[in-house]
Coordinates of C-alpha atoms and ligand atoms in Angstrom, one line a residue:
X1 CA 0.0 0.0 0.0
X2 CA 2.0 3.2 -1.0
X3 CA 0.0 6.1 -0.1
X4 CA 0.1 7.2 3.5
X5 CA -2.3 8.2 6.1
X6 CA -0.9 11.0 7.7
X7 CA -0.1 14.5 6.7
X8 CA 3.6 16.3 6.0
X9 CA 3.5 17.8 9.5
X10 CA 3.6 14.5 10.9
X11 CA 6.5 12.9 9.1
X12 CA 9.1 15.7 9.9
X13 CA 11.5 14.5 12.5
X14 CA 14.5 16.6 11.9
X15 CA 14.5 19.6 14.4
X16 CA 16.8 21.8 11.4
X17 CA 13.7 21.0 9.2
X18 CA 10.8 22.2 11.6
X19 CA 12.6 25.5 11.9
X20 CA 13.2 25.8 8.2
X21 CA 10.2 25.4 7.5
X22 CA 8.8 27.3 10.5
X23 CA 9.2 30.5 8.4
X24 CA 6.7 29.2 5.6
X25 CA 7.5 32.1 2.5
X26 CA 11.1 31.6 1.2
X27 CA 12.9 34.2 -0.1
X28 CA 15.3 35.2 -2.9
X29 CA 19.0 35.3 -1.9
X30 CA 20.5 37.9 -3.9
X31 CA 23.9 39.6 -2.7
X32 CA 23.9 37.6 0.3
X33 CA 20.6 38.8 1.2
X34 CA 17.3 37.2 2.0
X35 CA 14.6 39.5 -0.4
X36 CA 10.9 39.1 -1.5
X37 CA 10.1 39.0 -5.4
X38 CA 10.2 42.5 -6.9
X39 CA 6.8 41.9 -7.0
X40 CA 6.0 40.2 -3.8
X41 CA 4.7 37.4 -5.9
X42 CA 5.0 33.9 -4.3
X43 CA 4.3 30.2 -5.1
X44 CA 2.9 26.5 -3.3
X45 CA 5.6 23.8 -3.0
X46 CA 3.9 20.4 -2.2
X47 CA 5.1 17.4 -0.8
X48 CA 4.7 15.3 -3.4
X49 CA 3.5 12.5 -1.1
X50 CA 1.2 13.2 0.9
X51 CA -0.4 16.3 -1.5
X52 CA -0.1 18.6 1.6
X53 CA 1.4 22.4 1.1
X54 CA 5.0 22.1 2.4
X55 CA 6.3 25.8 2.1
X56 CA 5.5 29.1 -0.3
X57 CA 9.1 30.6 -2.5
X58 CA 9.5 34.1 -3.9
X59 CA 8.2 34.2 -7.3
X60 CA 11.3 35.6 -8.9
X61 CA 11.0 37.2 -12.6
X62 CA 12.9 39.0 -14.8
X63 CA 13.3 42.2 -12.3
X64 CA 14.7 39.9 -9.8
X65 CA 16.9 38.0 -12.0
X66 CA 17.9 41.9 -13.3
X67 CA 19.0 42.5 -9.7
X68 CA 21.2 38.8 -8.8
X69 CA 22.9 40.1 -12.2
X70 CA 24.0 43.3 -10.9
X71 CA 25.1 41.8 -7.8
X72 CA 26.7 38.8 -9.5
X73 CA 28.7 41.1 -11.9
X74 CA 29.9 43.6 -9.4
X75 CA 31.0 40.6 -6.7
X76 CA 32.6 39.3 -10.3
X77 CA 34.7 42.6 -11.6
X78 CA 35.3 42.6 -7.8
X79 CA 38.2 40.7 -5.7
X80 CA 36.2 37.9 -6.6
X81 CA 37.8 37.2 -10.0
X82 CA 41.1 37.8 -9.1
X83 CA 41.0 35.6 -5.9
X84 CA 43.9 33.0 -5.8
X85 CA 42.6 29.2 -6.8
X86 CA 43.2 28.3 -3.4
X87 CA 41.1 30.6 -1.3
X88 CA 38.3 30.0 -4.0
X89 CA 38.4 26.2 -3.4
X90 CA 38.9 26.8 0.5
X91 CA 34.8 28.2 0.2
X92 CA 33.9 24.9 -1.4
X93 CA 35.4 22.7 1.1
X94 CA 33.3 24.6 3.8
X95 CA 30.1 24.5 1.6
X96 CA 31.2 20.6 1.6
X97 CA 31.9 20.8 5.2
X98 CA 28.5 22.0 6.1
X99 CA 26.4 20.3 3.8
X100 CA 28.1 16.9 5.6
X101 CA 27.4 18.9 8.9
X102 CA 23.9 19.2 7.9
X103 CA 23.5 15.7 5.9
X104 CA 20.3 14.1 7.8
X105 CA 18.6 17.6 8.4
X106 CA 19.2 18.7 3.8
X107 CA 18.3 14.3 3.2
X108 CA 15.2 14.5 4.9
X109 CA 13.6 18.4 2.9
X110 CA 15.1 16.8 -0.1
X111 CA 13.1 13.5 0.3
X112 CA 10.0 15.8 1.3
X113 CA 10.4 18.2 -1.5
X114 CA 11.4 15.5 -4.2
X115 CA 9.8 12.3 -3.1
X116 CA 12.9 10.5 -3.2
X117 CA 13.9 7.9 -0.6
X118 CA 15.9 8.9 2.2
X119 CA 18.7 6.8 1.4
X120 CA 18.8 8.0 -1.9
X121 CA 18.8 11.5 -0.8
X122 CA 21.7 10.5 1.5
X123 CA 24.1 9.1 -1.4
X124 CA 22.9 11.6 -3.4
X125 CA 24.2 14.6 -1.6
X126 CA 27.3 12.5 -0.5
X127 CA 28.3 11.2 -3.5
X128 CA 27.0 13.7 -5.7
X129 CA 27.2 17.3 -4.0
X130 CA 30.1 16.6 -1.5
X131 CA 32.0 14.5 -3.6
X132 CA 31.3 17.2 -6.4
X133 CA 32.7 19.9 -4.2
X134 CA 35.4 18.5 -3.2
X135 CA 36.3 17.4 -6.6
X136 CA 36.5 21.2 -8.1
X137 CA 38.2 22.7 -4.9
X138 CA 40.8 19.5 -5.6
X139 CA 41.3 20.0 -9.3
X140 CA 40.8 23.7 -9.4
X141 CA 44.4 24.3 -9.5
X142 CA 44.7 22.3 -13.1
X143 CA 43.0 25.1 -14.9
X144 CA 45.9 25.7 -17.1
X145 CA 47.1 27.1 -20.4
X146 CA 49.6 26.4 -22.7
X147 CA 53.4 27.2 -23.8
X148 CA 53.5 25.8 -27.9
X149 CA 57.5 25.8 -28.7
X150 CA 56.7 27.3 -31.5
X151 CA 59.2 30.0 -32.3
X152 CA 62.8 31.4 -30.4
X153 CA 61.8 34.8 -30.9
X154 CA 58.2 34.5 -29.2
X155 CA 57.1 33.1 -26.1
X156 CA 53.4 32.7 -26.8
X157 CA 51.4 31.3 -24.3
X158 CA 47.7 30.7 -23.6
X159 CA 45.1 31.7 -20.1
X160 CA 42.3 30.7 -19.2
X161 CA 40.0 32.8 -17.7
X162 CA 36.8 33.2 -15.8
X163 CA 33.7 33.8 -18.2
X164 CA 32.3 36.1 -15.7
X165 CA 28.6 35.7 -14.6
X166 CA 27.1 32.3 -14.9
X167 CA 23.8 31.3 -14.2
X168 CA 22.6 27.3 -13.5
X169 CA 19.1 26.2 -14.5
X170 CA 18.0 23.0 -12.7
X171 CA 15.5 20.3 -12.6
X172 CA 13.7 18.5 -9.6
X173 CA 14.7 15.5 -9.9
X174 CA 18.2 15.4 -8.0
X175 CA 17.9 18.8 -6.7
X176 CA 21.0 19.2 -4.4
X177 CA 23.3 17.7 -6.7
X178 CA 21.9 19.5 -9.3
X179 CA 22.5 22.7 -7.7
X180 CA 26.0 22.1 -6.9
X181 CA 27.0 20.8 -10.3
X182 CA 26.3 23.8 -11.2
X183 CA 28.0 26.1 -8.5
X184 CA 30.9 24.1 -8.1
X185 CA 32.7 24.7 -11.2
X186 CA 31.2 28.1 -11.6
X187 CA 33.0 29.3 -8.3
X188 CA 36.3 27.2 -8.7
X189 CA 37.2 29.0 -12.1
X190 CA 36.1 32.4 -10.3
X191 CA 32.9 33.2 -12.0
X192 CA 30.2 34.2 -10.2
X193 CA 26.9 32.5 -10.5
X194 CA 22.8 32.5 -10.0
X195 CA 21.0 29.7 -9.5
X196 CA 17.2 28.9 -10.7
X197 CA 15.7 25.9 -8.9
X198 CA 12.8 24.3 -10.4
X199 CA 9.4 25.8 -9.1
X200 CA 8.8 21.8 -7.9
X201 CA 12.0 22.1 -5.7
X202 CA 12.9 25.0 -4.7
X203 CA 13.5 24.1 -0.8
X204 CA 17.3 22.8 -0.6
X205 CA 18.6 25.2 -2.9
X206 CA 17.2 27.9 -0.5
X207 CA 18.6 25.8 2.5
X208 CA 21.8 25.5 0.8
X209 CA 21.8 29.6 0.1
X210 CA 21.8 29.3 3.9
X211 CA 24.7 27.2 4.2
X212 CA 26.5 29.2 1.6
X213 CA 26.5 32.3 3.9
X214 CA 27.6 30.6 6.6
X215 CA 30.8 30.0 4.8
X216 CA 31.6 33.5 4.7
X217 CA 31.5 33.6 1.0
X218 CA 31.9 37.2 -0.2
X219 CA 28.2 39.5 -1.4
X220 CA 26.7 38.6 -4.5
X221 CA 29.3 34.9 -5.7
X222 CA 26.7 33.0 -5.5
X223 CA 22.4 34.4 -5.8
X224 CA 19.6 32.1 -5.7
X225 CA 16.3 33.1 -7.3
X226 CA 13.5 31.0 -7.2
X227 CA 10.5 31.0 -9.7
X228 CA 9.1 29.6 -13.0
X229 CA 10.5 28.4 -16.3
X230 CA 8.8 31.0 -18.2
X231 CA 9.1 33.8 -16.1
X232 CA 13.0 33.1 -13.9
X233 CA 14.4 31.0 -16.4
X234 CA 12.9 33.0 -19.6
X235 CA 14.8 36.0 -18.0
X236 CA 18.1 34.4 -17.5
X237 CA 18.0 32.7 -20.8
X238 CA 17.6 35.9 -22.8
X239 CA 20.0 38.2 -20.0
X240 CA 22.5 40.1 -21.5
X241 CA 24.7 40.4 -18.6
X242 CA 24.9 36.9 -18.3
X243 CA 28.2 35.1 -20.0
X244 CA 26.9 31.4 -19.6
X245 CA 24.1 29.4 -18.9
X246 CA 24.1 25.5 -17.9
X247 CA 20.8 23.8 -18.3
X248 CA 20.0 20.3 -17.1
X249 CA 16.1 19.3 -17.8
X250 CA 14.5 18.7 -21.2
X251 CA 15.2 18.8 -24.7
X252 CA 12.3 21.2 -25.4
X253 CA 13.4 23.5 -22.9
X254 CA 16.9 23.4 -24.0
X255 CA 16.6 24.2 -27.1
X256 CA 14.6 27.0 -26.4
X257 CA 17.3 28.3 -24.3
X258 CA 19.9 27.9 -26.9
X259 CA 17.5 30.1 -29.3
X260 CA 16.9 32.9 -26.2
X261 CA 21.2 32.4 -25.9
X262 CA 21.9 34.1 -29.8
X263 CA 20.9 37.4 -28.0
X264 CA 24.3 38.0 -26.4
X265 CA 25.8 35.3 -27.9
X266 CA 26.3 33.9 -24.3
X267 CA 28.0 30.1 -23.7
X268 CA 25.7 27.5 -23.2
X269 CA 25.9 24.1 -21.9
X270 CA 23.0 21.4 -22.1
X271 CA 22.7 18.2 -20.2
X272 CA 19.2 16.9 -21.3
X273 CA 16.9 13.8 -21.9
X274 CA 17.7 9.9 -22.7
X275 CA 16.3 6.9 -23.4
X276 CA 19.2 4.9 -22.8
X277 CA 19.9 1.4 -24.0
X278 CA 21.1 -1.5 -21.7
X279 CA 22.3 -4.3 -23.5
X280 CA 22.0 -7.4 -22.2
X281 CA 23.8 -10.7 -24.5
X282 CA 22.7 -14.1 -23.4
X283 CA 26.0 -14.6 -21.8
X284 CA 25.7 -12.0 -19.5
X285 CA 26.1 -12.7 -15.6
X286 CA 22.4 -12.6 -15.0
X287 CA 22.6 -12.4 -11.1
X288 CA 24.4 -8.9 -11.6
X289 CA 22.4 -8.2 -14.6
X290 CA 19.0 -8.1 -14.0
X291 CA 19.0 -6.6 -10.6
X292 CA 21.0 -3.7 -11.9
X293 CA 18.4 -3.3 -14.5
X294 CA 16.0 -2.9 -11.7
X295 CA 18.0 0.0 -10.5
X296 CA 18.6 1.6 -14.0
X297 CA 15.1 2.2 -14.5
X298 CA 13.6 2.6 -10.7
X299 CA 16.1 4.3 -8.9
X300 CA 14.6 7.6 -7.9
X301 CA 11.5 6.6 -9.2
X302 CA 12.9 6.6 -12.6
X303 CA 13.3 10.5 -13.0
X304 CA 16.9 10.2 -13.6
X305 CA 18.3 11.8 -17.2
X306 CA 20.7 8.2 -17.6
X307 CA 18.1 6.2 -16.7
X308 CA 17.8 2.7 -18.6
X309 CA 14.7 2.9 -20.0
X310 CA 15.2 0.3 -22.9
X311 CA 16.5 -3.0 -22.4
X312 CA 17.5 -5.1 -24.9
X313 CA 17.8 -8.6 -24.3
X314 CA 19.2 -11.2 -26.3
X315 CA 16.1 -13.2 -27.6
X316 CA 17.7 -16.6 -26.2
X317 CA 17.6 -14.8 -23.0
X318 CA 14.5 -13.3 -23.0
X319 CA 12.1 -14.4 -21.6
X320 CA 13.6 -16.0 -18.4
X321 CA 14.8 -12.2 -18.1
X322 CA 11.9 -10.6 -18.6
X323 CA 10.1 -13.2 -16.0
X324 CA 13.3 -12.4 -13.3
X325 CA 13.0 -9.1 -14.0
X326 CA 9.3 -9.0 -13.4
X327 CA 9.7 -10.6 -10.3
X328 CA 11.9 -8.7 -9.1
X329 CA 9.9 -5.1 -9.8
X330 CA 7.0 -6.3 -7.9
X331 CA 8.4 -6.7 -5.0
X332 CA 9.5 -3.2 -5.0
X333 CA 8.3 -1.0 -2.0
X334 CA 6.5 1.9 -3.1
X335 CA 5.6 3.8 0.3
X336 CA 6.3 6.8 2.7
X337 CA 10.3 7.9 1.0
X338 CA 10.9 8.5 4.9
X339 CA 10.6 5.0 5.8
X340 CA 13.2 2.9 5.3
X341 CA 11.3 0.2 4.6
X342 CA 9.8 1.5 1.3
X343 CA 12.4 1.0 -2.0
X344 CA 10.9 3.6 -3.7
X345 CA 9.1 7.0 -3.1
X346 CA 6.1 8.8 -5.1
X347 CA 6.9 11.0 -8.4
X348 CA 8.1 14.3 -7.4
X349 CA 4.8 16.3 -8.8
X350 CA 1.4 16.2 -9.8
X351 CA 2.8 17.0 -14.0
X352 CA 5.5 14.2 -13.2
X353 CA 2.2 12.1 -11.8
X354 CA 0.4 12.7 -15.0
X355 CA 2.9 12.5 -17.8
X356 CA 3.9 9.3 -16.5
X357 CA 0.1 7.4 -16.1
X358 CA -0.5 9.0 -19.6
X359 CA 2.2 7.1 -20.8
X360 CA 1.1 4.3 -19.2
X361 CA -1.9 4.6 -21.3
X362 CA 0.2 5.0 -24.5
X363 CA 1.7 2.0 -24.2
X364 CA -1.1 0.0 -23.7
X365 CA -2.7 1.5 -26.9
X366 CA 0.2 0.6 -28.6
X367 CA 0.2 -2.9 -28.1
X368 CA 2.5 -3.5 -25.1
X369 CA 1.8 -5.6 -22.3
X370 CA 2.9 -4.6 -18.6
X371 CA 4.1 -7.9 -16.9
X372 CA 4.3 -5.7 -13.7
X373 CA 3.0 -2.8 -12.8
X374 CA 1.0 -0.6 -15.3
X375 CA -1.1 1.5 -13.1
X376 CA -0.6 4.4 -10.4
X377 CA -1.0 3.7 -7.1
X378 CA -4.7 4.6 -5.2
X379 CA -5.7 7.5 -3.0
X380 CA -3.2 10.3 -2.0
X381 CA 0.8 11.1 -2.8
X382 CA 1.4 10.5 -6.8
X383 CA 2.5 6.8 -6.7
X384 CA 3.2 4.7 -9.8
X385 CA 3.9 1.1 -9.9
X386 CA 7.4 -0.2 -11.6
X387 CA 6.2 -0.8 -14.8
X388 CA 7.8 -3.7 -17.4
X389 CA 6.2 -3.7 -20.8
X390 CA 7.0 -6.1 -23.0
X391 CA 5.9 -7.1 -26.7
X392 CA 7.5 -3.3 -27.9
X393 CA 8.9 -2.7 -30.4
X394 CA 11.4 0.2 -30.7
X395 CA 9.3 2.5 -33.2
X396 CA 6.4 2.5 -30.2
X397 CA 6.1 6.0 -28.6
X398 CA 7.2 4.4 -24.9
X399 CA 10.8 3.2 -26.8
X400 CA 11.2 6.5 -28.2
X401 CA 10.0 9.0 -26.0
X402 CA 11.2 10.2 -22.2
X403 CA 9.1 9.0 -19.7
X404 CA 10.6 9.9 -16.6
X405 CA 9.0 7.9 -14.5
X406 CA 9.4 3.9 -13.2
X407 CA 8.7 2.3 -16.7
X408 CA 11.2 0.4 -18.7
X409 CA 10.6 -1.2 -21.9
X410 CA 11.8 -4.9 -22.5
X411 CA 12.9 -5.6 -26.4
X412 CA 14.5 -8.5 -27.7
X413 CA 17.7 -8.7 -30.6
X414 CA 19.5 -11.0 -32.0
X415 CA 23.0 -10.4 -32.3
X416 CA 25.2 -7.9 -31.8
X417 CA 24.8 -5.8 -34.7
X418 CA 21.0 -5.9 -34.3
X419 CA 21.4 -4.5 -30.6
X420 CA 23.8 -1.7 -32.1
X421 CA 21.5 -0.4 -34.2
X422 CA 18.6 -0.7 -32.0
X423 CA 20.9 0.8 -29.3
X424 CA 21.6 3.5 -31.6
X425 CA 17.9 4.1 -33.2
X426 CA 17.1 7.2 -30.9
X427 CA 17.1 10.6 -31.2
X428 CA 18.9 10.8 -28.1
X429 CA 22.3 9.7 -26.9
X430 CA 23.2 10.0 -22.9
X431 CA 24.1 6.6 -21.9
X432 CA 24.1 3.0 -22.6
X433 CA 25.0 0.0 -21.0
X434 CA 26.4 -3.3 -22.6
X435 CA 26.4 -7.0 -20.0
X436 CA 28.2 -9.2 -21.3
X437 CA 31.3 -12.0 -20.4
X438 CA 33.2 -11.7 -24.0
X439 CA 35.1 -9.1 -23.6
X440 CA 35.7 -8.2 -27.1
X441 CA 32.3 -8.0 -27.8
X442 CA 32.4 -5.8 -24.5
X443 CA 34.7 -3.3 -25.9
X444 CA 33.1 -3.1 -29.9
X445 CA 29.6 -2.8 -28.7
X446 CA 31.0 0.2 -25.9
X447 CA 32.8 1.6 -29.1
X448 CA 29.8 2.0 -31.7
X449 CA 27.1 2.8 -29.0
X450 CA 26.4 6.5 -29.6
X451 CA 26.1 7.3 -25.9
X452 CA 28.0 10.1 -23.9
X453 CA 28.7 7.6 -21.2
X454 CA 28.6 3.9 -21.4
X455 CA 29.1 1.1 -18.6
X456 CA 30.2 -2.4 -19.2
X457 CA 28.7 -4.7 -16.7
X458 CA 27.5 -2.0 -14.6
X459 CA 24.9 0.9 -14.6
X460 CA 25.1 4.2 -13.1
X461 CA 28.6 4.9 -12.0
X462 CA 29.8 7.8 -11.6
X463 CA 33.7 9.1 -12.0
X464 CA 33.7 13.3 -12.0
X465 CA 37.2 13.2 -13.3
X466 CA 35.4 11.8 -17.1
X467 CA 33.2 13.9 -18.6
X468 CA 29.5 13.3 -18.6
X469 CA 27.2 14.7 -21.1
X470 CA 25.4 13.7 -24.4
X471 CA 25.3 12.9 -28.1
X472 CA 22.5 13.8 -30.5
X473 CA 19.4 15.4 -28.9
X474 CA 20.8 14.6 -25.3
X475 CA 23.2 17.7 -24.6
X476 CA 25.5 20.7 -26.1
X477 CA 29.2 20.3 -24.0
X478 CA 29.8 18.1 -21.0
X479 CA 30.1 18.6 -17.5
X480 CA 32.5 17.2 -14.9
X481 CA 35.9 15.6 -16.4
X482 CA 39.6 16.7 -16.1
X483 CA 38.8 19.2 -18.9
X484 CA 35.9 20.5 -17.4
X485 CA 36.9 24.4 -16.9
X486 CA 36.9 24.3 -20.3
X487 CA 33.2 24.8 -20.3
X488 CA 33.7 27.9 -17.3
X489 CA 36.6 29.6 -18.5
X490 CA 37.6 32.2 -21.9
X491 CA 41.0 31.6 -23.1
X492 CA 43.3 34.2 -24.5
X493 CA 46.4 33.4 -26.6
X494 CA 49.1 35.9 -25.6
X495 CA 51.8 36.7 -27.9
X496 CA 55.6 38.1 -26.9
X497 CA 58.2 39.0 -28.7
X498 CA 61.4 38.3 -27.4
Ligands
NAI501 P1 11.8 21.5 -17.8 O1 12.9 21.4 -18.7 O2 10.6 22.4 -18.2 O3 12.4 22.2 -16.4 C1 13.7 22.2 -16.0 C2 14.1 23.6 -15.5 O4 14.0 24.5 -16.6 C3 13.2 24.1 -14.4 O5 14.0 24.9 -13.5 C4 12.3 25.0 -15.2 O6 11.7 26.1 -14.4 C5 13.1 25.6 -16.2 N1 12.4 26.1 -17.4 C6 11.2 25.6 -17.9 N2 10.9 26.4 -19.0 C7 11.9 27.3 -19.2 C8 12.1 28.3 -20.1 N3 11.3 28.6 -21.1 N4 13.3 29.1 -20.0 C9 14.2 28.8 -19.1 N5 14.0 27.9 -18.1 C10 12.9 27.1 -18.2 O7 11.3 20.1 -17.4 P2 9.9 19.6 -16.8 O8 8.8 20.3 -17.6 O9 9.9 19.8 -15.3 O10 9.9 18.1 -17.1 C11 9.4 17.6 -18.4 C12 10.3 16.5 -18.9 O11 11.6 16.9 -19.1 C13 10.4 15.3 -17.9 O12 9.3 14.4 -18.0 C14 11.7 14.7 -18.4 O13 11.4 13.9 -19.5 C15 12.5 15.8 -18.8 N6 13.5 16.2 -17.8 C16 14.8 15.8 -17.9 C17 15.7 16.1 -16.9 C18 17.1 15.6 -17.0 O14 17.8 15.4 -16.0 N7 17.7 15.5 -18.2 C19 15.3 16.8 -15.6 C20 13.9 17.2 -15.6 C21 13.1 16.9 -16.7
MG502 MG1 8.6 22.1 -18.6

């Protein structure tokens, strides 16, 4: 039984979250200060399940995001800029230090806010946003140019150099990690930056403007504005004191902010959708394989960008797969995220809620067959079941299309050229996974998958010093990755004659 009985009052136990939220109307946090929306505007942020109101945020809009510029640019042509790499990085190792400080207090609004398990929440913000941090305050000090021997009479060299004001757009779905992804690297090539929540999710970001301050950091480095897409985002987008924009969330919305970027011409990076392919040959160690399935396509309920939303089996393996598989999903726990009994939380909003059932729908129109699953869960909180379909094909809508939710598709192949090219028959190109013990076959099938990332008898992992990103429809740039200032620096060539 998933939905719970009780409302969001009752299921706060951490005393740092009571007295969060005990001041119920968030605010803006522009040049270290707490202010309302220019227009005293605000918004509802529900828990996504139980339904109730958590909190109300600051409706922030273009005058808003007009203001975190100025303060942005000024902290930027300011000391800021020109700070050594070390006391830069000595700001994210407190921000890292505090968020740890604070782990169980930020775990449990993030699983409130998002809907996400509490243990989820907790590797999340370990793994993800301290490990993050720690990784750009480390590897801050490779941002580097170059010397070319290229002549005795010149010594020509190369900087790289801060961009200037950056601004982060960021989804719902891993919220805290999200943030940080995008302030991390901002701040450790000393740029500046403003960060736009999602209106679902606004609650850590504010909570971890908080911690921010408490690190001392200077007025106006960091500015968090709250608000919609159309409306916060929109502004940012089309702002032409911003230098750069990095956008995680979907392919729609990133394109339009690659049209709004030709204004000023500003730098933009795109981490968006998937529908990522997990390979799985009949030779495959099936004890590893199929359970890591399980957690490509349900982890966080699903609403993850890499998540493995097609598998293709091996048609010898098939349907003993498909039967293991099935098993397994229904005897997921979908319940209270709080609880540590429950595997897997509600979707993180009432659109999430909907887009998902309705796909749910498509697919059965289409011809597919849920082994497991196929409905949303009774009563309150927006619940959906792990879904399997089988009998898809790969031209159906549900193999084509994000879902974002706790719904994979099951299609069989039969060799390995066949699963390339129905790997690779997607518009979009984020990740893919290939199981199998051969490892030639292994390393050719990792090679002519058209993925940004792709694991080899593994899903998910993780390593910030590679870059992560996408082909095709699924991203402009990368983040993370030894290169990665690349993305949050200029670089000048500078030429001397000797
Ligand atoms: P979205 O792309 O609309 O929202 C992501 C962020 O962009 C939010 O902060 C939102 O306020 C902002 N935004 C929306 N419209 C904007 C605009 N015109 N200009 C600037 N910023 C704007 O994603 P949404 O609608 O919440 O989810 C729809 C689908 O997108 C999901 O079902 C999923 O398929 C995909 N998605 C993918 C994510 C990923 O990690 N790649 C994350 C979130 C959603
Ligand atoms: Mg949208």
């Amino acid at each position: 039984m998933a939905t719970v009985g009780y409302s969001t009052a009752q299921r706060i136990t951490q005393p740092g979250v009571k007295a969060f939220l005990a001041s119920p109307v968030k605010k803006l946090l522009i040049n270290n200060r707490w202010v309302d929306a220019r227009s005293g505007r605000t918004f509802e942020i529900v828990d996504p399940t139980t339904e109730d109101v958590l909190a109300r945020a600051a409706e922030g809009d273009a005058a808003d995001v007009d203001a975190a510029v100025d303060a942005a640019r000024t902290a930027f042509e300011g000391p800021w800029g020109r700070l050594p790499v070390a006391e830069r990085a000595r700001y994210l190792l407190r921000f890292a230090a505090a968020i740890e400080a604070n782990l169980d207090e930020l775990a449990e609004l993030e699983s409130l806010n998002n809907g996400q398990t509490l243990a989820t929440a907790k590797a999340m913000i370990t793994e993800g946003a301290v490990g993050a941090l720690h990784f750009y305050a480390g590897s801050a000090v490779s941002i580097h140019g170059e010397t070319p021997a290229t002549d005795e009479s010149f010594f020509n060299y190369s900087l790289r150099e801060p961009i200037g004001v950056c601004a982060g757009i960021i989804p719902w779905n891993v919220p805290i990690p999200m943030a940080v992804w995008k302030i991390a690297p901002a701040l450790a090539a000393g740029n500046t930056v403003i960060i736009k929540p999602a209106e679902q999710t606004p609650l850590t970001a504010v909570r971890l403007g908080e911690l921010l301050l408490e690190t001392g950091i200077p007025d106006g480095v960091v500015n968090i504005v709250t608000g919609f897409g159309p409306g916060a985002g929109s502004a940012i987008a089309e702002h032409p004191g911003i230098d750069k924009v990095a956008f995680t969330g979907s392919t729609e919305v990133g394109r339009s902010i690659l049209r709004a970027s030709t204004g000023n011409l500003k730098r933009v990076t795109l981490e968006l959708g998937g529908k990522s392919p997990n390979v799985v040959f009949a030779d495959a160690n099936m004890a590893a394989a199929v359970p890591t399935a399980l957690a490509g396509f349900s982890l966080n309920s699903g609403q993850i960008c890499a998540a493995g939303t097609r598998i293709l089996v091996q048609r010898d393996a098939h349907d003993e797969f498909v039967e293991t598989l099935t098993r397994y999903a229904g005897g997921l726990t979908l319940g209270d995220p709080l609880d540590p009994a429950s595997d897997m939380g509600p979707l993180s909003s009432k659109e999430q809620f909907e887009r998902v059932t309705g796909y749910l729908d498509v697919g059965k129109a289409e011809g597919a067959r849920a082994t497991t699953g196929g409905s949303p869960a009774d009563g309150r909180g927006y619940f959906v079941e792990p879904t399997v379909f089988v009998d898809v094909d790969n031209d159906m809508r549900i193999a084509r299309e994000e879902i974002f939710g706790p719904v994979v598709s099951v299609i069989p192949f039969t060799d390995e050229n066949d699963a390339v090219l129905q790997g690779n028959d997607t518009s979009y190109g984020l990740a893919a996974a290939v199981w199998t013990n051969d490892l030639g076959r292994a390393h050719r099938v990792a090679r002519r998958l058209k993925a940004g990332s792709v694991w080899v008898n593994n899903y998910y992992t993780n390593d910030l010093s590679l870059p992560f990103g996408g082909y095709k429809q699924s991203g402009v740039g990368r983040e993370h990755g030894s290169n990665w200032y690349e993305h949050y620096t200029e670089v000048k060539s500078v030429y001397v004659k000797l």
